Amino acid sequence: HVQLVESGGGSVQAGGSLRLSCAASRSTYIRSCMGWFRQAPGEEREGVAAIHSGGTMYADSLKGRFTISQDNAEDIVYLQMNSLKPDDTAMYYCARGPSAYCSNDSWRKSALFLYWGQGTQVTVS
């Protein structure tokens, strides 16, 4: 059973930066697609970014501001968020799915991912 634990959320002023971390209980890099999602109140959960051995994917609207990366030795996935806006306010979740999800647009579909963290709140004012 894979456990994912997010951290790094908080409150920040517009224009600021945060780095979110997702620590996995088991090695996730090989054969996994690791995704970051976010959900604002009253909104659907949306894909933010994803990473696998073959590369990274981003929501078009976030390219250039958000960067996903992975520390293979520590089994941690990061989401660096820069130039934050109030619209970025949401609960942020990491999730794990099969590597194939990262080979197509499946990574954007939260319903396909089985393993989730508890989330970390990001508030931008």
Tab-separated table of N, CA and C in Angstrom:
chain	number	residue	atom	x	y	z
A	1	HIS	N	0.854	-1.186	0.000
A	1	HIS	CA	0.000	0.000	0.000
A	1	HIS	C	0.888	1.234	0.000
A	2	VAL	N	0.596	2.166	-0.891
A	2	VAL	CA	1.380	3.388	-1.014
A	2	VAL	C	0.739	4.498	-0.195
A	3	GLN	N	1.537	5.144	0.624
A	3	GLN	CA	1.051	6.318	1.347
A	3	GLN	C	1.760	7.552	0.815
A	4	LEU	N	0.983	8.598	0.618
A	4	LEU	CA	1.521	9.857	0.122
A	4	LEU	C	1.210	10.945	1.140
A	5	VAL	N	2.213	11.741	1.459
A	5	VAL	CA	2.034	12.798	2.455
A	5	VAL	C	2.538	14.114	1.878
A	6	GLU	N	1.601	15.061	1.739
A	6	GLU	CA	1.966	16.376	1.215
A	6	GLU	C	2.359	17.323	2.350
A	7	SER	N	3.175	18.289	2.020
A	7	SER	CA	3.540	19.345	2.963
A	7	SER	C	3.984	20.561	2.177
A	8	GLY	N	4.132	21.681	2.877
A	8	GLY	CA	4.660	22.879	2.241
A	8	GLY	C	3.635	23.946	1.923
A	9	GLY	N	2.362	23.639	2.141
A	9	GLY	CA	1.345	24.647	1.878
A	9	GLY	C	1.393	25.766	2.912
A	10	GLY	N	0.615	26.803	2.659
A	10	GLY	CA	0.564	27.912	3.596
A	10	GLY	C	-0.093	29.110	2.963
A	11	SER	N	0.034	30.238	3.637
A	11	SER	CA	-0.531	31.491	3.141
A	11	SER	C	0.593	32.369	2.616
A	12	VAL	N	0.364	32.964	1.474
A	12	VAL	CA	1.385	33.782	0.833
A	12	VAL	C	0.707	34.921	0.098
A	13	GLN	N	1.422	36.004	-0.045
A	13	GLN	CA	0.883	37.120	-0.809
A	13	GLN	C	1.060	36.876	-2.297
A	14	ALA	N	0.206	37.502	-3.067
A	14	ALA	CA	0.290	37.395	-4.520
A	14	ALA	C	1.689	37.782	-4.984
A	15	GLY	N	2.213	36.995	-5.908
A	15	GLY	CA	3.574	37.199	-6.391
A	15	GLY	C	4.606	36.363	-5.672
A	16	GLY	N	4.215	35.765	-4.560
A	16	GLY	CA	5.135	34.960	-3.778
A	16	GLY	C	5.286	33.555	-4.326
A	17	SER	N	6.063	32.752	-3.609
A	17	SER	CA	6.363	31.389	-4.037
A	17	SER	C	6.157	30.411	-2.889
A	18	LEU	N	5.855	29.188	-3.252
A	18	LEU	CA	5.797	28.084	-2.309
A	18	LEU	C	6.343	26.843	-3.000
A	19	ARG	N	6.906	25.937	-2.209
A	19	ARG	CA	7.305	24.642	-2.738
A	19	ARG	C	6.589	23.564	-1.942
A	20	LEU	N	5.776	22.808	-2.649
A	20	LEU	CA	5.065	21.692	-2.041
A	20	LEU	C	5.888	20.420	-2.187
A	21	SER	N	5.763	19.556	-1.199
A	21	SER	CA	6.458	18.268	-1.223
A	21	SER	C	5.448	17.146	-1.065
A	22	CYS	N	5.722	16.043	-1.702
A	22	CYS	CA	4.907	14.834	-1.572
A	22	CYS	C	5.857	13.682	-1.307
A	23	ALA	N	5.816	13.175	-0.086
A	23	ALA	CA	6.680	12.063	0.295
A	23	ALA	C	5.917	10.757	0.155
A	24	ALA	N	6.545	9.781	-0.491
A	24	ALA	CA	5.907	8.480	-0.716
A	24	ALA	C	6.496	7.424	0.206
A	25	SER	N	5.661	6.511	0.621
A	25	SER	CA	6.129	5.462	1.525
A	25	SER	C	6.890	4.376	0.791
A	26	ARG	N	6.692	4.301	-0.509
A	26	ARG	CA	7.398	3.315	-1.309
A	26	ARG	C	7.924	3.977	-2.570
A	27	SER	N	8.914	3.400	-3.148
A	27	SER	CA	9.501	3.973	-4.347
A	27	SER	C	8.435	4.196	-5.410
A	28	THR	N	8.394	5.398	-5.922
A	28	THR	CA	7.341	5.735	-6.862
A	28	THR	C	7.850	6.032	-8.267
A	29	TYR	N	9.157	6.237	-8.405
A	29	TYR	CA	9.647	6.770	-9.679
A	29	TYR	C	9.447	5.780	-10.812
A	30	ILE	N	9.868	4.546	-10.554
A	30	ILE	CA	9.783	3.557	-11.621
A	30	ILE	C	8.342	3.110	-11.789
A	31	ARG	N	7.861	3.078	-12.994
A	31	ARG	CA	6.536	2.571	-13.358
A	31	ARG	C	5.404	3.372	-12.741
A	32	SER	N	5.636	4.630	-12.386
A	32	SER	CA	4.581	5.438	-11.799
A	32	SER	C	4.470	6.782	-12.494
A	33	CYS	N	3.241	7.271	-12.516
A	33	CYS	CA	2.968	8.649	-12.903
A	33	CYS	C	2.559	9.372	-11.622
A	34	MET	N	3.327	10.375	-11.241
A	34	MET	CA	3.027	11.139	-10.032
A	34	MET	C	2.437	12.477	-10.439
A	35	GLY	N	1.263	12.759	-9.921
A	35	GLY	CA	0.575	13.976	-10.308
A	35	GLY	C	0.278	14.898	-9.139
A	36	TRP	N	0.221	16.169	-9.442
A	36	TRP	CA	-0.288	17.173	-8.499
A	36	TRP	C	-1.627	17.673	-9.031
A	37	PHE	N	-2.598	17.731	-8.141
A	37	PHE	CA	-3.916	18.222	-8.468
A	37	PHE	C	-4.275	19.320	-7.466
A	38	ARG	N	-5.282	20.111	-7.817
A	38	ARG	CA	-5.758	21.094	-6.857
A	38	ARG	C	-7.272	21.195	-6.965
A	39	GLN	N	-7.856	21.598	-5.855
A	39	GLN	CA	-9.308	21.744	-5.819
A	39	GLN	C	-9.660	22.945	-4.962
A	40	ALA	N	-10.317	23.900	-5.596
A	40	ALA	CA	-10.817	25.072	-4.889
A	40	ALA	C	-12.247	24.796	-4.450
A	41	PRO	N	-12.734	25.481	-3.429
A	41	PRO	CA	-14.105	25.258	-2.965
A	41	PRO	C	-15.109	25.436	-4.091
A	42	GLY	N	-15.983	24.446	-4.230
A	42	GLY	CA	-17.013	24.516	-5.253
A	42	GLY	C	-16.551	24.187	-6.651
A	43	GLU	N	-15.286	23.827	-6.789
A	43	GLU	CA	-14.739	23.518	-8.100
A	43	GLU	C	-14.354	22.043	-8.191
A	44	GLU	N	-14.188	21.565	-9.413
A	44	GLU	CA	-13.717	20.205	-9.615
A	44	GLU	C	-12.205	20.149	-9.393
A	45	ARG	N	-11.755	18.955	-9.052
A	45	ARG	CA	-10.322	18.754	-8.901
A	45	ARG	C	-9.679	18.780	-10.284
A	46	GLU	N	-8.615	19.555	-10.413
A	46	GLU	CA	-7.978	19.690	-11.717
A	46	GLU	C	-6.502	19.299	-11.651
A	47	GLY	N	-6.031	18.755	-12.760
A	47	GLY	CA	-4.628	18.389	-12.842
A	47	GLY	C	-3.759	19.619	-12.992
A	48	VAL	N	-2.703	19.665	-12.226
A	48	VAL	CA	-1.766	20.791	-12.251
A	48	VAL	C	-0.505	20.403	-13.025
A	49	ALA	N	0.081	19.266	-12.656
A	49	ALA	CA	1.318	18.816	-13.291
A	49	ALA	C	1.510	17.341	-12.985
A	50	ALA	N	2.339	16.692	-13.768
A	50	ALA	CA	2.635	15.281	-13.539
A	50	ALA	C	4.051	14.983	-14.003
A	51	ILE	N	4.605	13.896	-13.459
A	51	ILE	CA	5.985	13.531	-13.789
A	51	ILE	C	6.117	12.016	-13.807
A	52	HIS	N	6.899	11.527	-14.740
A	52	HIS	CA	7.287	10.116	-14.767
A	52	HIS	C	8.675	10.040	-15.362
A	53	SER	N	9.160	8.826	-15.560
A	53	SER	CA	10.528	8.676	-16.042
A	53	SER	C	10.729	9.312	-17.399
A	54	GLY	N	9.635	9.483	-18.138
A	54	GLY	CA	9.748	10.031	-19.479
A	54	GLY	C	9.632	11.532	-19.574
A	55	GLY	N	9.355	12.197	-18.472
A	55	GLY	CA	9.257	13.640	-18.531
A	55	GLY	C	8.175	14.224	-17.662
A	56	THR	N	7.827	15.459	-17.954
A	56	THR	CA	6.867	16.210	-17.148
A	56	THR	C	5.743	16.757	-18.015
A	57	MET	N	4.590	16.967	-17.386
A	57	MET	CA	3.422	17.526	-18.050
A	57	MET	C	2.851	18.627	-17.171
A	58	TYR	N	2.245	19.622	-17.790
A	58	TYR	CA	1.670	20.736	-17.053
A	58	TYR	C	0.326	21.137	-17.657
A	59	ALA	N	-0.518	21.662	-16.789
A	59	ALA	CA	-1.703	22.343	-17.287
A	59	ALA	C	-1.228	23.560	-18.070
A	60	ASP	N	-1.830	23.789	-19.202
A	60	ASP	CA	-1.354	24.861	-20.090
A	60	ASP	C	-1.302	26.214	-19.387
A	61	SER	N	-2.298	26.469	-18.552
A	61	SER	CA	-2.391	27.780	-17.914
A	61	SER	C	-1.317	28.007	-16.855
A	62	LEU	N	-0.616	26.937	-16.467
A	62	LEU	CA	0.358	27.046	-15.384
A	62	LEU	C	1.803	26.938	-15.858
A	63	LYS	N	1.980	26.637	-17.112
A	63	LYS	CA	3.343	26.534	-17.636
A	63	LYS	C	4.098	27.834	-17.405
A	64	GLY	N	5.329	27.672	-16.970
A	64	GLY	CA	6.163	28.846	-16.738
A	64	GLY	C	6.126	29.339	-15.309
A	65	ARG	N	5.068	29.000	-14.577
A	65	ARG	CA	4.989	29.415	-13.174
A	65	ARG	C	5.215	28.238	-12.214
A	66	PHE	N	4.767	27.054	-12.606
A	66	PHE	CA	4.880	25.869	-11.757
A	66	PHE	C	5.894	24.908	-12.356
A	67	THR	N	6.659	24.262	-11.489
A	67	THR	CA	7.637	23.270	-11.923
A	67	THR	C	7.537	22.039	-11.041
A	68	ILE	N	7.377	20.887	-11.673
A	68	ILE	CA	7.332	19.625	-10.940
A	68	ILE	C	8.678	18.944	-11.075
A	69	SER	N	9.135	18.333	-9.994
A	69	SER	CA	10.412	17.623	-10.021
A	69	SER	C	10.352	16.472	-9.026
A	70	GLN	N	11.357	15.611	-9.099
A	70	GLN	CA	11.342	14.425	-8.240
A	70	GLN	C	12.748	14.133	-7.734
A	71	ASP	N	12.834	13.846	-6.447
A	71	ASP	CA	14.072	13.375	-5.844
A	71	ASP	C	13.968	11.868	-5.726
A	72	ASN	N	14.632	11.154	-6.632
A	72	ASN	CA	14.476	9.709	-6.672
A	72	ASN	C	15.021	9.037	-5.420
A	73	ALA	N	16.114	9.568	-4.900
A	73	ALA	CA	16.730	8.942	-3.732
A	73	ALA	C	15.820	9.019	-2.516
A	74	GLU	N	15.089	10.115	-2.403
A	74	GLU	CA	14.238	10.313	-1.226
A	74	GLU	C	12.777	9.995	-1.499
A	75	ASP	N	12.431	9.649	-2.737
A	75	ASP	CA	11.033	9.380	-3.109
A	75	ASP	C	10.136	10.554	-2.739
A	76	ILE	N	10.530	11.729	-3.139
A	76	ILE	CA	9.755	12.945	-2.898
A	76	ILE	C	9.508	13.628	-4.232
A	77	VAL	N	8.288	14.042	-4.430
A	77	VAL	CA	7.918	14.824	-5.610
A	77	VAL	C	7.641	16.249	-5.146
A	78	TYR	N	8.185	17.204	-5.860
A	78	TYR	CA	8.040	18.606	-5.497
A	78	TYR	C	7.184	19.344	-6.521
A	79	LEU	N	6.540	20.392	-6.052
A	79	LEU	CA	5.860	21.332	-6.947
A	79	LEU	C	6.293	22.729	-6.531
A	80	GLN	N	7.157	23.315	-7.334
A	80	GLN	CA	7.591	24.685	-7.104
A	80	GLN	C	6.601	25.624	-7.765
A	81	MET	N	6.041	26.530	-6.979
A	81	MET	CA	5.025	27.439	-7.490
A	81	MET	C	5.516	28.869	-7.320
A	82	ASN	N	5.656	29.555	-8.426
A	82	ASN	CA	6.146	30.938	-8.418
A	82	ASN	C	5.070	31.884	-8.934
A	83	SER	N	5.257	33.165	-8.663
A	83	SER	CA	4.323	34.202	-9.132
A	83	SER	C	2.890	33.817	-8.814
A	84	LEU	N	2.663	33.424	-7.584
A	84	LEU	CA	1.347	32.936	-7.197
A	84	LEU	C	0.291	34.021	-7.287
A	85	LYS	N	-0.916	33.589	-7.644
A	85	LYS	CA	-2.061	34.476	-7.806
A	85	LYS	C	-3.180	34.029	-6.872
A	86	PRO	N	-4.101	34.925	-6.550
A	86	PRO	CA	-5.238	34.502	-5.724
A	86	PRO	C	-6.000	33.318	-6.314
A	87	ASP	N	-6.052	33.211	-7.641
A	87	ASP	CA	-6.738	32.093	-8.286
A	87	ASP	C	-6.050	30.750	-8.029
A	88	ASP	N	-4.823	30.784	-7.529
A	88	ASP	CA	-4.119	29.543	-7.209
A	88	ASP	C	-4.540	28.990	-5.846
A	89	THR	N	-5.350	29.736	-5.124
A	89	THR	CA	-5.817	29.279	-3.822
A	89	THR	C	-6.634	28.004	-3.968
A	90	ALA	N	-6.214	26.959	-3.272
A	90	ALA	CA	-6.878	25.656	-3.375
A	90	ALA	C	-6.213	24.676	-2.413
A	91	MET	N	-6.843	23.539	-2.258
A	91	MET	CA	-6.190	22.405	-1.609
A	91	MET	C	-5.413	21.667	-2.694
A	92	TYR	N	-4.160	21.398	-2.418
A	92	TYR	CA	-3.303	20.727	-3.380
A	92	TYR	C	-3.048	19.291	-2.924
A	93	TYR	N	-3.191	18.372	-3.865
A	93	TYR	CA	-3.043	16.949	-3.587
A	93	TYR	C	-2.013	16.333	-4.518
A	94	CYS	N	-1.281	15.363	-4.012
A	94	CYS	CA	-0.484	14.543	-4.922
A	94	CYS	C	-1.146	13.178	-5.049
A	95	ALA	N	-0.876	12.539	-6.154
A	95	ALA	CA	-1.502	11.254	-6.448
A	95	ALA	C	-0.543	10.401	-7.259
A	96	ARG	N	-0.741	9.111	-7.166
A	96	ARG	CA	0.094	8.161	-7.911
A	96	ARG	C	-0.782	7.304	-8.788
A	97	GLY	N	-0.304	7.096	-10.017
A	97	GLY	CA	-0.981	6.208	-10.941
A	97	GLY	C	0.040	5.467	-11.792
A	98	PRO	N	-0.416	4.573	-12.624
A	98	PRO	CA	0.502	3.852	-13.515
A	98	PRO	C	1.237	4.808	-14.441
A	99	SER	N	2.444	4.434	-14.802
A	99	SER	CA	3.267	5.282	-15.658
A	99	SER	C	2.547	5.668	-16.943
A	100	ALA	N	1.715	4.780	-17.459
A	100	ALA	CA	1.015	5.036	-18.718
A	100	ALA	C	0.156	6.294	-18.656
A	101	TYR	N	-0.305	6.662	-17.477
A	101	TYR	CA	-1.124	7.866	-17.364
A	101	TYR	C	-0.363	9.107	-17.819
A	102	CYS	N	0.924	9.074	-17.647
A	102	CYS	CA	1.725	10.226	-18.018
A	102	CYS	C	2.083	10.228	-19.506
A	103	SER	N	1.675	9.191	-20.209
A	103	SER	CA	1.987	9.103	-21.634
A	103	SER	C	0.897	9.736	-22.492
A	104	ASN	N	-0.203	10.092	-21.853
A	104	ASN	CA	-1.291	10.738	-22.582
A	104	ASN	C	-2.019	11.673	-21.619
A	105	ASP	N	-3.176	12.142	-21.998
A	105	ASP	CA	-3.896	13.113	-21.169
A	105	ASP	C	-4.563	12.504	-19.939
A	106	SER	N	-4.361	11.219	-19.729
A	106	SER	CA	-4.950	10.590	-18.542
A	106	SER	C	-4.484	11.238	-17.253
A	107	TRP	N	-3.292	11.813	-17.269
A	107	TRP	CA	-2.760	12.392	-16.037
A	107	TRP	C	-3.654	13.520	-15.526
A	108	ARG	N	-4.459	14.117	-16.392
A	108	ARG	CA	-5.340	15.212	-15.997
A	108	ARG	C	-6.611	14.721	-15.284
A	109	LYS	N	-6.879	13.435	-15.321
A	109	LYS	CA	-8.152	12.900	-14.858
A	109	LYS	C	-8.005	12.337	-13.441
A	110	SER	N	-8.432	13.095	-12.471
A	110	SER	CA	-8.236	12.692	-11.088
A	110	SER	C	-8.930	11.381	-10.760
A	111	ALA	N	-10.052	11.087	-11.422
A	111	ALA	CA	-10.811	9.879	-11.104
A	111	ALA	C	-10.027	8.603	-11.399
A	112	LEU	N	-8.986	8.701	-12.217
A	112	LEU	CA	-8.217	7.508	-12.574
A	112	LEU	C	-7.175	7.140	-11.527
A	113	PHE	N	-6.818	8.074	-10.678
A	113	PHE	CA	-5.737	7.833	-9.719
A	113	PHE	C	-6.282	7.168	-8.466
A	114	LEU	N	-5.589	6.116	-8.023
A	114	LEU	CA	-6.056	5.354	-6.867
A	114	LEU	C	-5.451	5.830	-5.549
A	115	TYR	N	-4.222	6.307	-5.595
A	115	TYR	CA	-3.518	6.663	-4.360
A	115	TYR	C	-3.404	8.174	-4.243
A	116	TRP	N	-3.825	8.695	-3.077
A	116	TRP	CA	-3.864	10.127	-2.837
A	116	TRP	C	-3.289	10.473	-1.471
A	117	GLY	N	-2.717	11.663	-1.394
A	117	GLY	CA	-2.358	12.206	-0.103
A	117	GLY	C	-3.548	12.928	0.507
A	118	GLN	N	-3.328	13.482	1.698
A	118	GLN	CA	-4.421	14.140	2.417
A	118	GLN	C	-4.617	15.587	1.977
A	119	GLY	N	-3.661	16.118	1.252
A	119	GLY	CA	-3.768	17.482	0.750
A	119	GLY	C	-3.055	18.491	1.622
A	120	THR	N	-2.671	19.591	1.001
A	120	THR	CA	-2.070	20.707	1.732
A	120	THR	C	-2.659	22.004	1.175
A	121	GLN	N	-3.081	22.875	2.078
A	121	GLN	CA	-3.802	24.078	1.666
A	121	GLN	C	-2.840	25.176	1.237
A	122	VAL	N	-3.155	25.783	0.104
A	122	VAL	CA	-2.416	26.958	-0.375
A	122	VAL	C	-3.402	28.114	-0.467
A	123	THR	N	-3.061	29.218	0.201
A	123	THR	CA	-3.914	30.398	0.181
A	123	THR	C	-3.086	31.587	-0.271
A	124	VAL	N	-3.546	32.236	-1.335
A	124	VAL	CA	-2.841	33.384	-1.894
A	124	VAL	C	-3.738	34.608	-1.769
A	125	SER	N	-3.237	35.646	-1.141
A	125	SER	CA	-4.061	36.841	-0.945
A	125	SER	C	-3.409	38.071	-1.564
